[in-house]
Amino acid sequence: MKTLLIPVNFSGSSENIIQYAADFSCDTHVERIILLKSFYVSVYTQLLPDADFVQLSAEEIDAEKRAELEKLKVLGQQLLKKCLPTIKIKTVISDLPLLRAVHQVLADEQADVVMMGTDKALYENDPYISEQIIAIAKTSPRPVMIIPNHIRYKKMEEAVVPCDFAAISRLNAFKTYRDPAKWLHPKLLLLNVDAKHQHPEDDPKLTIGLKDLMEGYEYQVFYSEDKDTVHGILDFSRKHNPQLIIALPGKYSFFYNLTHRSITKALTLNSDRPVLILK
């Protein structure tokens, strides 16, 4: 986990993610943090007036871009002061739309994790914001960590992992992170949300399979019979108070099985702990 990529928009969630990233980097092997600002101006914006019948000139657009770049540099300086002296900070401003900009920087800079700050109020009031976050979370080739606004970093001692024991092979994803330099190694709380109770707790085959897949990790198995997957996960999290929720990759992940509307609901309701989406 050497390089973090953080898209920013200069909102309150950006300020919070800066502090979170600085504290997070002190507990991990982060060597570099990249701050990305998308300054995408569509052809329509350049050619057509806005609602107030104001059409921006090329010079005005360039001036706005320079102003955004200066704000990004200031944010980078603020982050630098909060981090350990060994960590390098880079700022990038892109003319691409946010989703394409994230993919481009991931390819160019070989970032290991995308870290995004979110704000519950923005989810509820601006569908575009939630669409962008969901699109990045679903399409990023690298793990994505979503940090709710106002959350302060806490040492990650426990993480809940919602999974479908009908497809426990998805836990294979953790083999990639056995290296301590790539992972925080919290205790993993494996949660099977199973309303139909298809997987008894004393299943010996399941026990053997988990032991093989989770070699090198401390873990504990839990069951929930909640009919609402999202509610079951969040209710469990409130009761056990882990520092992180981990979503597994692929079609058996609770995150990927949700509809667009359900994902927005899940991210909105989960306002008290980070979510890490593995790949």
Short mmCIF file of C-alpha atoms in Angstrom, two decimals:
data_model
loop_
_atom_site.label_atom_id
_atom_site.label_comp_id
_atom_site.label_asym_id
_atom_site.label_seq_id
_atom_site.Cartn_x
_atom_site.Cartn_y
_atom_site.Cartn_z
CA MET A 1 0.00 0.00 0.00
CA LYS A 2 2.68 2.44 -1.09
CA THR A 3 0.63 5.03 -3.00
CA LEU A 4 -2.76 6.56 -2.17
CA LEU A 5 -4.83 8.41 -4.77
CA ILE A 6 -7.28 10.93 -3.32
CA PRO A 7 -9.78 12.76 -5.61
CA VAL A 8 -10.69 16.10 -4.02
CA ASN A 9 -13.31 18.81 -4.62
CA PHE A 10 -12.38 21.35 -1.89
CA SER A 11 -15.53 20.56 0.12
CA GLY A 12 -15.76 19.65 3.79
CA SER A 13 -15.32 15.99 2.88
CA SER A 14 -12.00 16.86 1.19
CA GLU A 15 -10.75 18.59 4.34
CA ASN A 16 -11.68 15.57 6.41
CA ILE A 17 -10.10 13.07 4.02
CA ILE A 18 -6.82 15.01 4.17
CA GLN A 19 -6.63 14.61 7.94
CA TYR A 20 -7.76 10.98 7.73
CA ALA A 21 -5.16 10.15 5.07
CA ALA A 22 -2.39 11.76 7.13
CA ASP A 23 -3.29 9.74 10.23
CA PHE A 24 -3.84 6.58 8.17
CA SER A 25 -0.41 6.92 6.56
CA CYS A 26 1.28 6.96 9.99
CA ASP A 27 -0.04 3.42 10.65
CA THR A 28 0.74 1.96 7.23
CA HIS A 29 3.53 1.68 4.69
CA VAL A 30 2.32 4.61 2.59
CA GLU A 31 5.16 6.37 0.79
CA ARG A 32 3.26 8.71 -1.51
CA ILE A 33 -0.12 10.48 -1.60
CA ILE A 34 -1.53 11.92 -4.85
CA LEU A 35 -4.24 14.59 -4.71
CA LEU A 36 -6.35 14.69 -7.89
CA LYS A 37 -8.68 17.48 -9.00
CA SER A 38 -10.79 17.06 -12.13
CA PHE A 39 -11.28 20.31 -14.02
CA TYR A 40 -13.44 19.07 -16.85
CA VAL A 41 -15.15 21.67 -19.01
CA SER A 42 -17.58 20.19 -21.51
CA VAL A 43 -17.93 21.45 -25.07
CA TYR A 44 -21.43 22.66 -24.19
CA THR A 45 -20.09 24.75 -21.32
CA GLN A 46 -17.62 26.39 -23.68
CA LEU A 47 -20.13 27.08 -26.46
CA LEU A 48 -23.43 27.73 -24.69
CA PRO A 49 -24.40 30.27 -21.99
CA ASP A 50 -25.46 29.05 -18.55
CA ALA A 51 -28.82 29.64 -16.85
CA ASP A 52 -27.85 33.26 -16.24
CA PHE A 53 -26.99 33.71 -19.95
CA VAL A 54 -23.30 34.01 -19.13
CA GLN A 55 -20.87 32.39 -21.54
CA LEU A 56 -17.33 31.90 -20.24
CA SER A 57 -14.46 32.86 -22.51
CA ALA A 58 -11.37 30.70 -22.95
CA GLU A 59 -9.43 33.20 -20.83
CA GLU A 60 -11.97 32.96 -18.00
CA ILE A 61 -11.88 29.16 -18.10
CA ASP A 62 -8.06 29.23 -17.94
CA ALA A 63 -8.21 31.64 -15.01
CA GLU A 64 -10.58 29.31 -13.15
CA LYS A 65 -8.27 26.39 -13.82
CA ARG A 66 -5.26 28.30 -12.46
CA ALA A 67 -7.26 29.20 -9.35
CA GLU A 68 -8.20 25.54 -8.84
CA LEU A 69 -4.57 24.53 -9.27
CA GLU A 70 -3.49 27.02 -6.60
CA LYS A 71 -6.11 25.69 -4.18
CA LEU A 72 -4.90 22.17 -4.90
CA LYS A 73 -1.31 23.17 -4.12
CA VAL A 74 -2.42 24.75 -0.83
CA LEU A 75 -4.27 21.54 0.07
CA GLY A 76 -1.13 19.58 -0.77
CA GLN A 77 0.95 21.80 1.52
CA GLN A 78 -1.57 21.31 4.33
CA LEU A 79 -1.36 17.54 3.89
CA LEU A 80 2.45 17.64 3.79
CA LYS A 81 2.54 19.35 7.20
CA LYS A 82 0.31 16.64 8.70
CA CYS A 83 2.26 13.66 7.32
CA LEU A 84 5.50 12.02 8.33
CA PRO A 85 8.54 13.66 6.66
CA THR A 86 9.21 10.50 4.63
CA ILE A 87 5.90 10.74 2.73
CA LYS A 88 5.85 12.51 -0.62
CA ILE A 89 2.84 14.53 -1.80
CA LYS A 90 1.95 15.06 -5.46
CA THR A 91 -0.88 17.19 -6.88
CA VAL A 92 -2.52 16.50 -10.25
CA ILE A 93 -5.17 18.56 -12.05
CA SER A 94 -6.85 16.83 -14.99
CA ASP A 95 -8.99 18.08 -17.87
CA LEU A 96 -10.79 14.72 -17.98
CA PRO A 97 -14.13 13.92 -16.29
CA LEU A 98 -13.58 12.58 -12.77
CA LEU A 99 -14.05 8.88 -13.55
CA ARG A 100 -11.67 8.96 -16.52
CA ALA A 101 -9.23 11.12 -14.58
CA VAL A 102 -9.08 8.57 -11.76
CA HIS A 103 -8.45 5.71 -14.20
CA GLN A 104 -5.77 7.72 -16.01
CA VAL A 105 -3.87 8.59 -12.83
CA LEU A 106 -4.14 5.00 -11.57
CA ALA A 107 -2.51 3.85 -14.80
CA ASP A 108 0.15 6.57 -14.90
CA GLU A 109 1.12 6.57 -11.23
CA GLN A 110 0.49 2.92 -10.29
CA ALA A 111 -1.49 3.93 -7.19
CA ASP A 112 -2.42 1.10 -4.84
CA VAL A 113 -5.61 2.45 -3.26
CA VAL A 114 -8.18 5.13 -4.13
CA MET A 115 -9.36 6.95 -1.00
CA MET A 116 -12.51 9.09 -1.28
CA GLY A 117 -14.25 11.30 1.24
CA THR A 118 -18.05 11.41 1.24
CA ASP A 119 -20.79 13.53 2.75
CA LYS A 120 -24.22 12.12 3.60
CA ALA A 121 -25.90 15.43 2.74
CA LEU A 122 -24.35 15.35 -0.75
CA TYR A 123 -25.67 11.82 -1.37
CA GLU A 124 -29.17 12.89 -0.45
CA ASN A 125 -29.18 16.20 -2.33
CA ASP A 126 -26.97 15.61 -5.37
CA PRO A 127 -27.48 12.32 -7.29
CA TYR A 128 -24.50 13.14 -9.53
CA ILE A 129 -22.11 12.95 -6.56
CA SER A 130 -23.32 9.50 -5.55
CA GLU A 131 -23.21 8.31 -9.17
CA GLN A 132 -19.56 9.37 -9.48
CA ILE A 133 -18.54 7.64 -6.26
CA ILE A 134 -20.38 4.44 -7.18
CA ALA A 135 -18.87 4.47 -10.68
CA ILE A 136 -15.34 4.82 -9.29
CA ALA A 137 -15.94 2.15 -6.65
CA LYS A 138 -17.27 -0.32 -9.23
CA THR A 139 -14.80 0.28 -12.07
CA SER A 140 -11.53 1.06 -10.33
CA PRO A 141 -8.94 -1.68 -10.92
CA ARG A 142 -7.52 -0.88 -7.48
CA PRO A 143 -9.16 -1.14 -4.04
CA VAL A 144 -11.32 1.83 -3.11
CA MET A 145 -11.66 3.16 0.43
CA ILE A 146 -14.71 5.34 1.14
CA ILE A 147 -14.44 7.60 4.19
CA PRO A 148 -17.65 9.19 5.55
CA ASN A 149 -17.35 12.85 6.45
CA HIS A 150 -16.60 13.68 10.11
CA ILE A 151 -14.97 10.27 10.68
CA ARG A 152 -11.60 10.46 12.37
CA TYR A 153 -8.99 7.79 11.83
CA LYS A 154 -8.84 5.00 14.40
CA LYS A 155 -6.29 2.22 14.44
CA MET A 156 -7.87 -0.66 12.53
CA GLU A 157 -8.00 -3.52 14.98
CA GLU A 158 -11.19 -5.17 13.66
CA ALA A 159 -12.92 -5.22 10.26
CA VAL A 160 -16.26 -6.79 9.33
CA VAL A 161 -16.29 -8.77 6.07
CA PRO A 162 -19.82 -9.45 4.74
CA CYS A 163 -19.74 -12.54 2.53
CA ASP A 164 -21.85 -15.30 1.04
CA PHE A 165 -20.68 -18.65 2.36
CA ALA A 166 -22.12 -20.22 -0.80
CA ALA A 167 -19.09 -18.70 -2.54
CA ILE A 168 -16.37 -18.56 0.10
CA SER A 169 -13.73 -18.73 -2.64
CA ARG A 170 -14.20 -14.95 -2.88
CA LEU A 171 -12.22 -14.76 0.35
CA ASN A 172 -9.26 -15.66 -1.87
CA ALA A 173 -8.89 -11.90 -2.31
CA PHE A 174 -7.19 -11.72 1.07
CA LYS A 175 -4.25 -13.82 -0.13
CA THR A 176 -3.02 -10.76 -2.01
CA TYR A 177 -2.74 -8.84 1.25
CA ARG A 178 -0.87 -11.32 3.43
CA ASP A 179 2.26 -9.20 3.13
CA PRO A 180 2.25 -6.84 6.17
CA ALA A 181 3.51 -4.06 3.89
CA LYS A 182 0.26 -4.27 1.91
CA TRP A 183 -2.23 -4.72 4.72
CA LEU A 184 -3.11 -3.57 8.21
CA HIS A 185 -4.01 -7.09 9.37
CA PRO A 186 -6.96 -6.33 11.63
CA LYS A 187 -8.97 -9.17 13.09
CA LEU A 188 -11.56 -10.11 10.43
CA LEU A 189 -15.19 -10.56 11.49
CA LEU A 190 -16.62 -12.78 8.72
CA LEU A 191 -20.35 -12.13 8.53
CA ASN A 192 -22.69 -14.39 6.55
CA VAL A 193 -26.03 -12.61 6.07
CA ASP A 194 -28.23 -15.64 5.45
CA ALA A 195 -31.97 -15.13 5.93
CA LYS A 196 -32.70 -18.70 4.78
CA HIS A 197 -30.09 -20.19 7.12
CA GLN A 198 -28.61 -22.30 4.32
CA HIS A 199 -25.22 -22.63 6.00
CA PRO A 200 -25.32 -24.13 9.51
CA GLU A 201 -22.73 -22.81 11.92
CA ASP A 202 -21.29 -26.28 12.60
CA ASP A 203 -20.66 -27.19 8.94
CA PRO A 204 -17.25 -29.00 8.98
CA LYS A 205 -16.62 -28.38 5.26
CA LEU A 206 -17.07 -24.66 5.78
CA THR A 207 -14.73 -24.70 8.76
CA ILE A 208 -11.99 -26.44 6.77
CA GLY A 209 -12.49 -24.16 3.76
CA LEU A 210 -12.25 -21.02 5.86
CA LYS A 211 -9.15 -22.27 7.65
CA ASP A 212 -7.39 -22.76 4.32
CA LEU A 213 -8.52 -19.46 2.76
CA MET A 214 -7.84 -17.33 5.84
CA GLU A 215 -4.42 -18.74 6.66
CA GLY A 216 -2.31 -16.04 8.27
CA TYR A 217 -5.30 -13.99 9.45
CA GLU A 218 -7.02 -13.79 12.79
CA TYR A 219 -10.75 -14.19 12.12
CA GLN A 220 -14.08 -15.05 13.70
CA VAL A 221 -17.29 -16.23 12.00
CA PHE A 222 -20.69 -14.63 12.59
CA TYR A 223 -24.17 -15.19 11.14
CA SER A 224 -27.10 -12.87 10.51
CA GLU A 225 -30.59 -13.88 9.39
CA ASP A 226 -31.68 -10.35 8.54
CA LYS A 227 -33.77 -10.30 5.34
CA ASP A 228 -32.33 -6.88 4.42
CA THR A 229 -28.65 -7.40 3.60
CA VAL A 230 -27.66 -3.77 4.08
CA HIS A 231 -29.53 -3.51 7.38
CA GLY A 232 -27.99 -6.78 8.60
CA ILE A 233 -24.47 -5.57 7.87
CA LEU A 234 -24.91 -2.13 9.38
CA ASP A 235 -26.74 -3.48 12.44
CA PHE A 236 -23.91 -5.94 13.05
CA SER A 237 -21.37 -3.13 12.65
CA ARG A 238 -23.16 -0.96 15.19
CA LYS A 239 -23.19 -3.79 17.73
CA HIS A 240 -19.56 -4.88 17.27
CA ASN A 241 -18.07 -1.48 16.42
CA PRO A 242 -15.33 -2.50 13.95
CA GLN A 243 -13.16 0.25 12.49
CA LEU A 244 -13.77 -0.87 8.89
CA ILE A 245 -16.24 -2.64 6.59
CA ILE A 246 -14.61 -4.67 3.80
CA ALA A 247 -16.49 -5.47 0.57
CA LEU A 248 -15.19 -8.47 -1.36
CA PRO A 249 -14.72 -8.34 -5.15
CA GLY A 250 -16.97 -9.94 -7.72
CA LYS A 251 -20.63 -10.76 -8.09
CA TYR A 252 -20.93 -12.36 -4.65
CA SER A 253 -19.92 -9.18 -2.87
CA PHE A 254 -22.75 -7.50 -0.98
CA PHE A 255 -21.73 -4.25 -2.68
CA TYR A 256 -21.90 -5.57 -6.24
CA ASN A 257 -25.20 -7.37 -5.73
CA LEU A 258 -26.99 -4.18 -4.76
CA THR A 259 -28.85 -2.04 -7.26
CA HIS A 260 -27.66 1.50 -7.91
CA ARG A 261 -30.34 2.81 -5.57
CA SER A 262 -29.44 0.29 -2.86
CA ILE A 263 -25.75 1.16 -3.03
CA THR A 264 -26.56 4.83 -2.55
CA LYS A 265 -28.76 3.88 0.39
CA ALA A 266 -26.02 1.74 1.91
CA LEU A 267 -23.38 4.43 1.58
CA THR A 268 -25.76 7.06 2.93
CA LEU A 269 -26.78 5.02 5.97
CA ASN A 270 -23.20 4.03 6.70
CA SER A 271 -22.09 7.37 8.12
CA ASP A 272 -19.93 6.11 10.96
CA ARG A 273 -17.17 3.89 9.52
CA PRO A 274 -15.04 3.52 6.37
CA VAL A 275 -15.72 0.94 3.64
CA LEU A 276 -12.85 -0.75 1.79
CA ILE A 277 -13.83 -2.34 -1.54
CA LEU A 278 -11.31 -4.97 -2.57
CA LYS A 279 -10.49 -5.90 -6.16
#
